Coordinates of C-alpha atoms in Angstrom, one line a residue:
M1 CA 65.5 -52.1 -68.1
T2 CA 64.4 -55.6 -69.9
E3 CA 62.4 -55.5 -72.9
T4 CA 60.3 -58.1 -73.3
I5 CA 60.1 -59.4 -77.0
T6 CA 56.8 -61.4 -77.9
S7 CA 57.3 -63.5 -80.9
R8 CA 54.3 -64.1 -83.3
P9 CA 53.5 -67.9 -84.0
V10 CA 54.9 -69.1 -87.0
R11 CA 52.1 -70.7 -89.3
T12 CA 53.0 -74.2 -90.1
G13 CA 49.9 -75.4 -92.0
P14 CA 49.4 -76.1 -95.5
P15 CA 49.9 -73.3 -97.9
A16 CA 46.8 -71.0 -98.6
T17 CA 44.8 -72.1 -101.8
P18 CA 45.4 -70.1 -104.6
S19 CA 42.6 -67.5 -105.6
L20 CA 41.4 -66.3 -109.0
G21 CA 40.5 -62.7 -108.6
G22 CA 38.2 -60.9 -111.3
L23 CA 40.7 -59.9 -113.6
G24 CA 42.1 -63.4 -113.7
L25 CA 38.8 -64.7 -114.3
F26 CA 38.3 -62.1 -116.9
T27 CA 41.6 -63.2 -118.7
V28 CA 40.7 -67.0 -118.4
L29 CA 37.5 -66.4 -119.9
L30 CA 39.2 -64.5 -122.9
A31 CA 41.5 -67.3 -123.8
A32 CA 38.3 -69.9 -123.5
A33 CA 36.6 -67.9 -126.2
L34 CA 39.6 -67.7 -128.5
P35 CA 39.3 -71.3 -129.8
L36 CA 35.7 -71.3 -129.9
V37 CA 35.4 -68.2 -132.1
D38 CA 38.1 -69.4 -134.4
F39 CA 36.1 -73.0 -134.9
F40 CA 33.3 -70.9 -136.3
I41 CA 34.9 -67.6 -137.4
V42 CA 36.0 -69.5 -140.9
N43 CA 32.5 -70.6 -141.9
V44 CA 31.5 -67.5 -143.5
A45 CA 34.8 -67.1 -145.1
L46 CA 35.0 -70.4 -146.9
P47 CA 33.9 -69.1 -150.0
T48 CA 36.3 -66.2 -149.9
I49 CA 39.1 -68.4 -149.1
G50 CA 38.5 -71.0 -152.0
A51 CA 38.1 -68.3 -154.6
D52 CA 41.5 -66.5 -153.2
L53 CA 43.4 -69.7 -152.8
S54 CA 42.0 -71.8 -155.5
A55 CA 41.0 -74.6 -153.1
S56 CA 38.5 -77.2 -153.8
E57 CA 35.7 -78.3 -151.7
A58 CA 37.9 -81.1 -149.9
V59 CA 40.6 -78.8 -149.2
L60 CA 38.2 -76.4 -147.7
E61 CA 36.5 -78.7 -145.1
L62 CA 40.2 -79.8 -144.0
V63 CA 40.9 -76.1 -143.2
V64 CA 37.7 -76.5 -140.8
A65 CA 38.4 -80.4 -140.0
G66 CA 42.4 -79.9 -139.1
Y67 CA 41.6 -77.3 -136.6
G68 CA 39.0 -79.2 -135.3
V69 CA 40.3 -82.9 -135.1
A70 CA 43.7 -81.7 -133.6
Y71 CA 42.0 -79.6 -131.0
A72 CA 39.9 -82.6 -130.2
V73 CA 42.7 -85.4 -130.2
L74 CA 45.3 -83.4 -127.8
L75 CA 42.6 -81.8 -125.4
V76 CA 42.7 -84.5 -122.6
L77 CA 46.8 -84.9 -123.0
G78 CA 46.4 -80.8 -122.6
G79 CA 44.7 -81.1 -119.3
R80 CA 47.1 -83.8 -118.2
L81 CA 50.3 -81.9 -119.1
G82 CA 48.5 -79.0 -117.1
D83 CA 48.2 -81.3 -113.9
L84 CA 51.8 -82.3 -114.3
F85 CA 53.6 -79.2 -115.2
G86 CA 51.6 -76.4 -113.9
R87 CA 48.2 -75.1 -115.3
R88 CA 49.7 -71.1 -115.7
R89 CA 52.9 -72.2 -117.9
L90 CA 50.7 -74.4 -120.1
F91 CA 48.0 -71.5 -120.3
L92 CA 50.8 -69.3 -121.2
G93 CA 52.7 -71.3 -123.7
G94 CA 49.4 -72.5 -125.4
M95 CA 48.2 -69.1 -125.6
A96 CA 51.6 -67.7 -127.2
A97 CA 51.5 -70.7 -129.6
F98 CA 47.7 -70.0 -130.3
G99 CA 49.0 -66.3 -131.4
L100 CA 51.9 -67.5 -133.6
T101 CA 49.7 -70.2 -135.6
S102 CA 47.0 -67.4 -135.9
L103 CA 49.8 -65.3 -137.7
A104 CA 51.0 -68.4 -139.8
C105 CA 47.2 -69.1 -140.9
G106 CA 46.8 -65.3 -141.8
L107 CA 49.9 -65.4 -143.8
A108 CA 49.4 -68.8 -145.3
P109 CA 50.6 -68.4 -149.0
D110 CA 48.2 -71.5 -150.1
A111 CA 45.5 -73.7 -149.5
W112 CA 47.7 -76.5 -148.1
S113 CA 49.9 -74.3 -146.1
L114 CA 46.6 -72.8 -144.1
V115 CA 45.4 -76.8 -143.5
V116 CA 48.8 -77.3 -141.6
A117 CA 48.6 -73.8 -139.7
R118 CA 45.1 -74.5 -138.8
A119 CA 46.0 -78.1 -137.4
A120 CA 49.0 -76.3 -135.7
Q121 CA 46.3 -73.9 -134.1
G122 CA 44.0 -76.7 -132.9
A123 CA 46.8 -77.9 -131.5
S124 CA 47.9 -74.8 -129.6
A125 CA 44.1 -74.4 -128.4
A126 CA 44.5 -77.9 -126.7
A127 CA 47.2 -76.9 -124.8
M128 CA 45.1 -73.8 -123.4
L129 CA 41.6 -74.1 -122.8
P130 CA 41.9 -77.3 -120.5
Q131 CA 43.7 -75.3 -118.1
V132 CA 41.0 -72.4 -118.0
L133 CA 38.3 -75.1 -116.6
A134 CA 41.2 -76.6 -114.2
T135 CA 42.0 -73.0 -112.9
I136 CA 38.5 -72.5 -112.3
Q137 CA 37.8 -75.7 -110.5
A138 CA 41.0 -75.3 -108.2
T139 CA 41.0 -71.6 -107.7
T140 CA 37.1 -71.4 -106.6
S141 CA 34.5 -73.1 -104.4
G142 CA 30.7 -72.4 -103.6
P143 CA 29.0 -69.5 -104.9
R144 CA 32.4 -68.0 -106.6
R145 CA 32.5 -71.2 -108.5
A146 CA 29.0 -71.4 -109.6
K147 CA 29.2 -68.0 -111.0
A148 CA 32.5 -68.6 -112.5
M149 CA 31.2 -71.6 -114.3
G150 CA 28.0 -69.8 -115.4
L151 CA 30.1 -67.1 -116.8
Y152 CA 32.3 -69.7 -118.7
G153 CA 29.4 -71.4 -120.3
A154 CA 28.0 -68.0 -121.3
T155 CA 31.1 -67.3 -122.7
A156 CA 31.3 -70.6 -124.7
G157 CA 28.0 -70.2 -126.3
L158 CA 28.3 -67.0 -127.1
S159 CA 31.5 -67.3 -128.7
M160 CA 30.1 -69.9 -131.1
V161 CA 27.7 -67.4 -132.3
A162 CA 30.0 -64.3 -132.4
G163 CA 32.5 -66.0 -134.2
Q164 CA 30.4 -66.5 -137.2
I165 CA 29.1 -62.9 -137.3
L166 CA 32.5 -61.6 -136.5
G167 CA 33.7 -63.7 -139.4
G168 CA 31.4 -62.1 -141.8
V169 CA 31.8 -58.6 -140.6
L170 CA 36.1 -58.8 -141.0
V171 CA 35.5 -60.2 -144.6
A172 CA 33.6 -57.7 -145.7
A173 CA 35.5 -55.0 -144.1
D174 CA 38.7 -56.2 -145.9
I175 CA 41.0 -54.1 -143.4
A176 CA 44.1 -53.0 -145.1
G177 CA 43.5 -55.2 -148.2
T178 CA 43.6 -58.5 -146.1
G179 CA 40.2 -59.8 -146.8
W180 CA 39.6 -63.3 -145.1
R181 CA 43.1 -63.3 -143.7
S182 CA 41.9 -60.9 -140.7
V183 CA 39.7 -63.4 -139.4
F184 CA 43.0 -64.9 -138.2
L185 CA 45.3 -62.0 -137.9
V186 CA 42.7 -60.6 -135.4
N187 CA 43.9 -63.0 -132.5
V188 CA 47.4 -61.8 -132.7
P189 CA 46.6 -58.5 -130.8
V190 CA 44.0 -60.2 -128.6
V191 CA 46.7 -62.8 -127.3
L192 CA 49.2 -60.2 -126.7
V193 CA 46.9 -58.5 -124.4
G194 CA 45.9 -61.7 -122.9
L195 CA 49.5 -62.9 -122.2
F196 CA 50.2 -59.6 -120.5
L197 CA 46.9 -60.1 -117.9
A198 CA 47.7 -63.7 -117.6
A199 CA 51.2 -63.0 -116.4
R200 CA 50.0 -60.7 -113.9
A201 CA 46.5 -62.2 -112.6
V202 CA 46.3 -65.9 -113.3
P203 CA 47.7 -67.9 -110.2
E204 CA 49.9 -71.1 -110.9
T205 CA 48.0 -74.5 -109.8
R206 CA 49.0 -78.1 -110.4
S207 CA 47.7 -81.4 -109.3
A208 CA 48.8 -82.4 -105.9
R209 CA 49.5 -86.1 -107.2
P210 CA 50.5 -85.5 -111.0
E211 CA 50.9 -88.8 -112.9
P212 CA 52.8 -89.3 -115.8
V213 CA 51.5 -89.0 -119.4
D214 CA 49.7 -92.3 -120.4
V215 CA 51.6 -92.9 -123.8
P216 CA 49.2 -95.8 -125.1
G217 CA 45.9 -94.2 -123.8
T218 CA 47.0 -90.9 -125.5
F219 CA 47.7 -93.0 -129.0
L220 CA 44.7 -94.7 -128.9
L221 CA 42.1 -91.9 -127.7
A222 CA 43.9 -90.1 -131.1
A223 CA 43.4 -93.4 -133.2
S224 CA 39.8 -93.3 -132.0
I225 CA 38.9 -89.9 -132.9
L226 CA 40.7 -89.7 -136.1
T227 CA 39.3 -93.0 -137.6
L228 CA 35.7 -91.4 -136.5
L229 CA 35.9 -87.7 -137.7
V230 CA 38.2 -87.6 -140.7
P231 CA 36.3 -90.0 -142.8
L232 CA 32.8 -88.4 -142.0
T233 CA 34.5 -84.8 -142.6
E234 CA 36.1 -85.8 -145.9
G235 CA 34.2 -88.7 -147.0
R236 CA 31.1 -86.6 -149.4
A237 CA 33.8 -84.2 -151.1
A238 CA 36.2 -87.1 -151.8
G239 CA 33.6 -89.3 -153.1
W240 CA 33.5 -91.8 -150.4
P241 CA 36.8 -93.9 -151.2
L242 CA 37.4 -97.0 -149.6
W243 CA 39.8 -95.6 -147.0
T244 CA 37.0 -93.9 -145.5
W245 CA 35.1 -97.1 -145.1
L246 CA 38.1 -98.8 -143.6
S247 CA 38.7 -96.0 -141.4
L248 CA 35.2 -96.1 -140.2
A249 CA 35.3 -99.9 -139.6
A250 CA 38.5 -99.3 -137.7
F251 CA 36.7 -96.9 -135.2
P252 CA 35.0 -99.6 -132.7
F253 CA 38.0 -101.6 -132.6
A254 CA 40.1 -98.6 -131.7
A255 CA 37.7 -97.1 -129.2
A256 CA 37.3 -100.9 -127.5
A257 CA 41.2 -100.8 -127.3
F258 CA 41.6 -97.4 -125.6
F259 CA 38.7 -98.5 -123.0
A260 CA 40.6 -101.6 -122.3
V261 CA 43.9 -100.1 -121.9
E262 CA 42.6 -97.2 -119.7
R263 CA 40.7 -99.4 -117.4
R264 CA 43.4 -101.9 -116.8
A265 CA 45.7 -98.9 -115.8
D266 CA 42.9 -97.7 -113.6
R267 CA 42.4 -100.9 -111.8
A268 CA 46.2 -100.9 -111.4
G269 CA 46.4 -97.6 -109.3
R270 CA 47.7 -95.6 -112.0
T271 CA 45.8 -92.6 -113.3
P272 CA 45.1 -93.2 -117.0
L273 CA 44.4 -90.6 -119.7
V274 CA 40.9 -90.8 -119.1
P275 CA 40.1 -92.8 -115.9
P276 CA 36.9 -94.9 -116.4
S277 CA 36.4 -94.5 -112.4
L278 CA 35.6 -90.8 -113.2
F279 CA 32.5 -92.0 -115.1
A280 CA 31.4 -93.3 -111.9
I281 CA 30.5 -89.9 -111.1
V282 CA 26.8 -89.7 -111.9
S283 CA 26.5 -85.8 -112.7
L284 CA 29.6 -86.0 -115.0
R285 CA 28.4 -89.1 -116.9
R286 CA 24.9 -87.6 -117.7
G287 CA 25.9 -84.4 -118.3
L288 CA 28.5 -85.5 -121.1
L289 CA 25.9 -87.8 -122.6
L290 CA 23.7 -84.6 -122.6
M291 CA 26.3 -82.6 -124.3
V292 CA 27.0 -84.9 -127.5
P293 CA 23.3 -84.2 -129.1
F294 CA 23.5 -80.7 -127.8
S295 CA 26.8 -79.6 -129.6
I296 CA 26.4 -81.8 -132.7
G297 CA 23.0 -79.6 -133.5
F298 CA 24.5 -76.4 -132.7
S299 CA 27.7 -76.6 -135.0
G300 CA 25.7 -78.3 -137.5
F301 CA 23.0 -75.5 -137.6
M302 CA 25.7 -73.1 -137.7
F303 CA 27.6 -74.4 -140.6
V304 CA 24.2 -75.3 -142.7
I305 CA 22.9 -72.0 -142.0
A306 CA 26.2 -69.9 -143.1
V307 CA 26.1 -71.9 -146.4
A308 CA 22.5 -71.7 -147.0
L309 CA 22.3 -68.1 -146.5
Q310 CA 25.4 -67.4 -148.8
Q311 CA 25.1 -69.9 -151.6
G312 CA 21.4 -70.3 -151.7
A313 CA 19.8 -66.9 -150.3
G314 CA 22.5 -64.9 -152.0
L315 CA 23.4 -62.8 -148.8
G316 CA 27.0 -61.4 -148.3
P317 CA 29.3 -62.5 -145.3
V318 CA 28.0 -59.6 -143.3
A319 CA 24.6 -60.2 -143.7
A320 CA 25.0 -63.8 -143.2
G321 CA 26.6 -63.2 -140.2
L322 CA 24.4 -60.9 -138.7
A323 CA 21.1 -62.9 -139.4
L324 CA 22.3 -64.9 -136.2
A325 CA 22.6 -61.5 -134.3
P326 CA 19.4 -62.1 -132.3
L327 CA 20.5 -65.5 -131.3
A328 CA 23.6 -64.1 -129.6
V329 CA 21.9 -61.3 -128.1
V330 CA 19.1 -63.3 -126.5
F331 CA 21.5 -66.0 -125.5
F332 CA 24.0 -63.7 -123.7
F333 CA 21.1 -62.1 -121.7
F334 CA 19.6 -65.4 -120.8
S335 CA 22.8 -67.0 -119.6
L336 CA 23.2 -64.0 -117.1
A337 CA 19.8 -65.0 -115.5
G338 CA 21.0 -68.7 -115.5
P339 CA 22.6 -69.1 -112.3
R340 CA 19.4 -67.6 -110.6
L341 CA 17.3 -69.8 -112.1
V342 CA 19.4 -72.4 -111.2
A343 CA 19.6 -71.7 -107.9
R344 CA 15.4 -71.6 -107.7
Y345 CA 14.7 -74.3 -110.0
G346 CA 17.6 -76.6 -110.2
T347 CA 18.4 -78.4 -113.4
R348 CA 14.9 -78.4 -114.5
V349 CA 15.9 -75.2 -116.7
V350 CA 17.7 -77.5 -119.0
P351 CA 14.4 -79.2 -120.3
A352 CA 12.7 -76.2 -120.4
G353 CA 15.8 -74.8 -122.3
A354 CA 15.3 -77.7 -124.9
A355 CA 11.5 -77.1 -125.1
L356 CA 12.5 -73.1 -125.9
Q357 CA 15.1 -74.4 -128.4
G358 CA 12.8 -76.6 -130.3
V359 CA 10.2 -73.8 -130.7
G360 CA 12.7 -71.3 -132.0
L361 CA 14.0 -74.2 -134.5
A362 CA 10.7 -75.0 -135.5
L363 CA 10.1 -70.9 -136.3
M364 CA 13.2 -70.9 -138.3
T365 CA 12.6 -74.0 -140.4
L366 CA 8.8 -72.3 -141.2
A367 CA 10.5 -69.0 -142.0
A368 CA 12.8 -70.8 -144.6
W369 CA 9.8 -72.8 -145.9
R370 CA 7.6 -70.0 -146.6
S371 CA 10.1 -67.3 -147.4
W372 CA 12.7 -68.7 -149.1
P373 CA 14.9 -67.7 -150.9
D374 CA 14.0 -64.2 -149.2
L375 CA 15.5 -65.6 -146.2
G376 CA 17.5 -63.0 -143.6
L377 CA 17.6 -61.4 -140.5
V378 CA 14.1 -60.2 -140.4
E379 CA 12.5 -63.8 -141.4
L380 CA 14.8 -65.4 -138.9
L381 CA 14.5 -63.0 -136.1
P382 CA 11.8 -64.6 -134.0
G383 CA 13.0 -68.1 -134.2
A384 CA 16.8 -67.1 -133.4
A385 CA 15.6 -65.2 -130.5
V386 CA 13.9 -68.0 -128.9
A387 CA 16.6 -70.7 -129.8
G388 CA 19.2 -68.5 -128.3
A389 CA 17.3 -68.4 -125.1
G390 CA 16.8 -72.0 -125.3
Q391 CA 20.5 -72.6 -125.7
A392 CA 21.7 -70.2 -123.1
L393 CA 19.6 -72.4 -120.3
Q394 CA 21.2 -75.5 -121.4
L395 CA 24.6 -75.2 -122.2
P396 CA 26.2 -73.2 -119.3
V397 CA 24.1 -75.6 -116.8
I398 CA 25.5 -78.6 -118.7
M399 CA 29.0 -77.7 -118.3
R400 CA 28.6 -76.9 -114.4
V401 CA 26.7 -80.3 -114.1
V402 CA 29.6 -82.2 -115.7
L403 CA 32.3 -80.8 -113.5
S404 CA 30.5 -80.1 -110.5
E405 CA 31.5 -83.3 -108.3
V406 CA 35.0 -83.6 -110.2
P407 CA 37.5 -83.6 -107.0
A408 CA 40.0 -80.7 -107.5
V409 CA 43.1 -83.2 -107.9
R410 CA 41.5 -84.4 -111.1
A411 CA 40.5 -80.9 -112.7
G412 CA 42.7 -81.3 -115.4
V413 CA 41.5 -84.4 -116.3
G414 CA 37.9 -83.7 -115.8
S415 CA 38.1 -80.6 -117.8
G416 CA 39.8 -82.2 -120.7
V417 CA 37.3 -85.4 -120.8
M418 CA 34.5 -82.5 -121.3
V419 CA 36.1 -80.1 -123.7
T420 CA 37.1 -82.9 -125.7
T421 CA 33.4 -84.5 -125.7
Q422 CA 32.3 -80.9 -126.6
Q423 CA 35.0 -80.3 -129.5
S424 CA 34.5 -83.8 -131.0
S425 CA 30.8 -83.5 -131.1
L426 CA 31.1 -79.9 -132.7
A427 CA 33.2 -81.4 -135.3
L428 CA 30.8 -84.3 -135.5
G429 CA 27.9 -82.1 -136.1
V430 CA 29.5 -80.1 -139.0
A431 CA 30.7 -83.7 -140.7
T432 CA 26.8 -85.2 -140.2
L433 CA 24.3 -82.4 -140.6
G434 CA 26.7 -80.5 -143.1
T435 CA 27.1 -83.7 -145.1
L436 CA 23.5 -84.5 -144.9
F437 CA 22.6 -80.9 -146.0
L438 CA 25.1 -80.9 -149.0
S439 CA 24.2 -84.6 -149.9
L440 CA 20.6 -83.5 -150.3
V441 CA 21.0 -80.3 -152.4
P442 CA 21.5 -81.7 -155.7
G443 CA 18.6 -83.8 -155.5
M444 CA 16.2 -81.5 -153.5
G445 CA 17.4 -78.0 -154.3
M446 CA 18.7 -75.6 -151.5
R447 CA 15.3 -74.9 -149.7
D448 CA 14.2 -78.5 -148.8
A449 CA 17.7 -79.5 -148.1
L450 CA 17.5 -77.0 -145.4
V451 CA 14.4 -77.5 -144.4
T452 CA 15.0 -81.5 -143.9
T453 CA 18.1 -80.7 -142.1
L454 CA 16.7 -78.4 -139.4
L455 CA 13.8 -81.2 -138.9
V456 CA 16.6 -83.5 -138.4
Q457 CA 18.1 -81.0 -135.7
L458 CA 14.9 -80.6 -134.3
A459 CA 14.8 -84.4 -133.5
G460 CA 18.3 -84.1 -131.9
V461 CA 16.8 -81.0 -129.7
A462 CA 14.0 -83.3 -128.7
L463 CA 16.6 -86.2 -127.6
T464 CA 18.5 -83.3 -125.6
G465 CA 15.4 -82.5 -123.4
L466 CA 14.6 -86.3 -122.6
L467 CA 17.8 -87.0 -121.7
S468 CA 18.1 -83.5 -119.4
L469 CA 15.0 -85.4 -117.4
R470 CA 17.8 -87.8 -116.1
L471 CA 20.0 -84.8 -114.5
P472 CA 20.5 -84.6 -110.8
R473 CA 18.1 -82.1 -109.5
T474 CA 20.5 -80.1 -107.9
I475 CA 23.9 -78.7 -108.6
V476 CA 26.8 -79.2 -105.9

């Protein structure tokens, strides 16, 4: 009896593209929330930190700026390292480092130790966050990518508001006598859960053609960001000494040198840290241009309202945080509806969102003018709710637009550029609108300084709306 053996054909094609499942998407979105929550969570905790550690105003500003600047400076490098060594590997390493540096912040014995730990925390966030967007870009496509990017944008916006609310609740709760330290220590269990889930649910991806680190570009980008953000953040509290003006004067030269080095590397066929050819993508270029005024206004408002409600209106940290709860709740629900609205109306939802945000901001400005100093949840509720709806129709869509046409092989670079733009603008918002507000307070009083600053932000919202009219009508 002869037995016939039929062999199955051997698959010789390229390996299947890794796919990001539901649990993996939840895990990377959890990681995406952490750095943004921590950027804002200290706003309502700063008075308590200052009193406990006997920290001056300039040092307290470094607690905020040290994190934001280190984060912004290293983000693009983090994206490049993920392309080179594997995004999952950098994601896990960055998340573990974020947990350890959060622990160091929570245990800091003095103000300067906290400043150093915060800078290290920002650096670890820069290793972790670019891998989130790059992983989404590399492991999803079509409707799944649109849904994932919509959820990412919703997570980002909600995290920025929730961070401030959570900070107030944690400081007031004084868990086990930890006081302000709990705003950092709360990250540790979250990171442990995230590491457990990531090890099981996040696939490994890397660029098919990874390039070595662009050392000159990295240093020049760092110099450009530092020469702009550090003097703007520290200048007012330090009395605008000579070094702040020299630093600002050096900024355009550092930026020009960075662009020249990157363009030369791009033309030579290498992949620079920020390839100028990437900006030939119209959707990326216009989306980034729109993200700058939006992020400046967002972070500036969050900082100013936290200071005004606590130091001017006399609210405690919980009341000051919860005053923005309507904004967070409405943002969440409208961001869920965003993908369906974009599918029907395209990017025209962005100027509509800017108009809504403008109306909400005008209502909050009117409330501050009429009700001061009795300003709180009830007075701010109508304006905050309308502004939250407007912001939800902008941020997630802008993020989708920026990365919509970036090739998968440049996912790490593209996401690094986008998040660097966002983070630098967030830090710039605190530095500019925050400095404007605090400079006006001595001469105008808290109410008029708040109203003036909100009107300046309203002009920024109008600029965002006008720029959004130039976005591509549809998203790929």
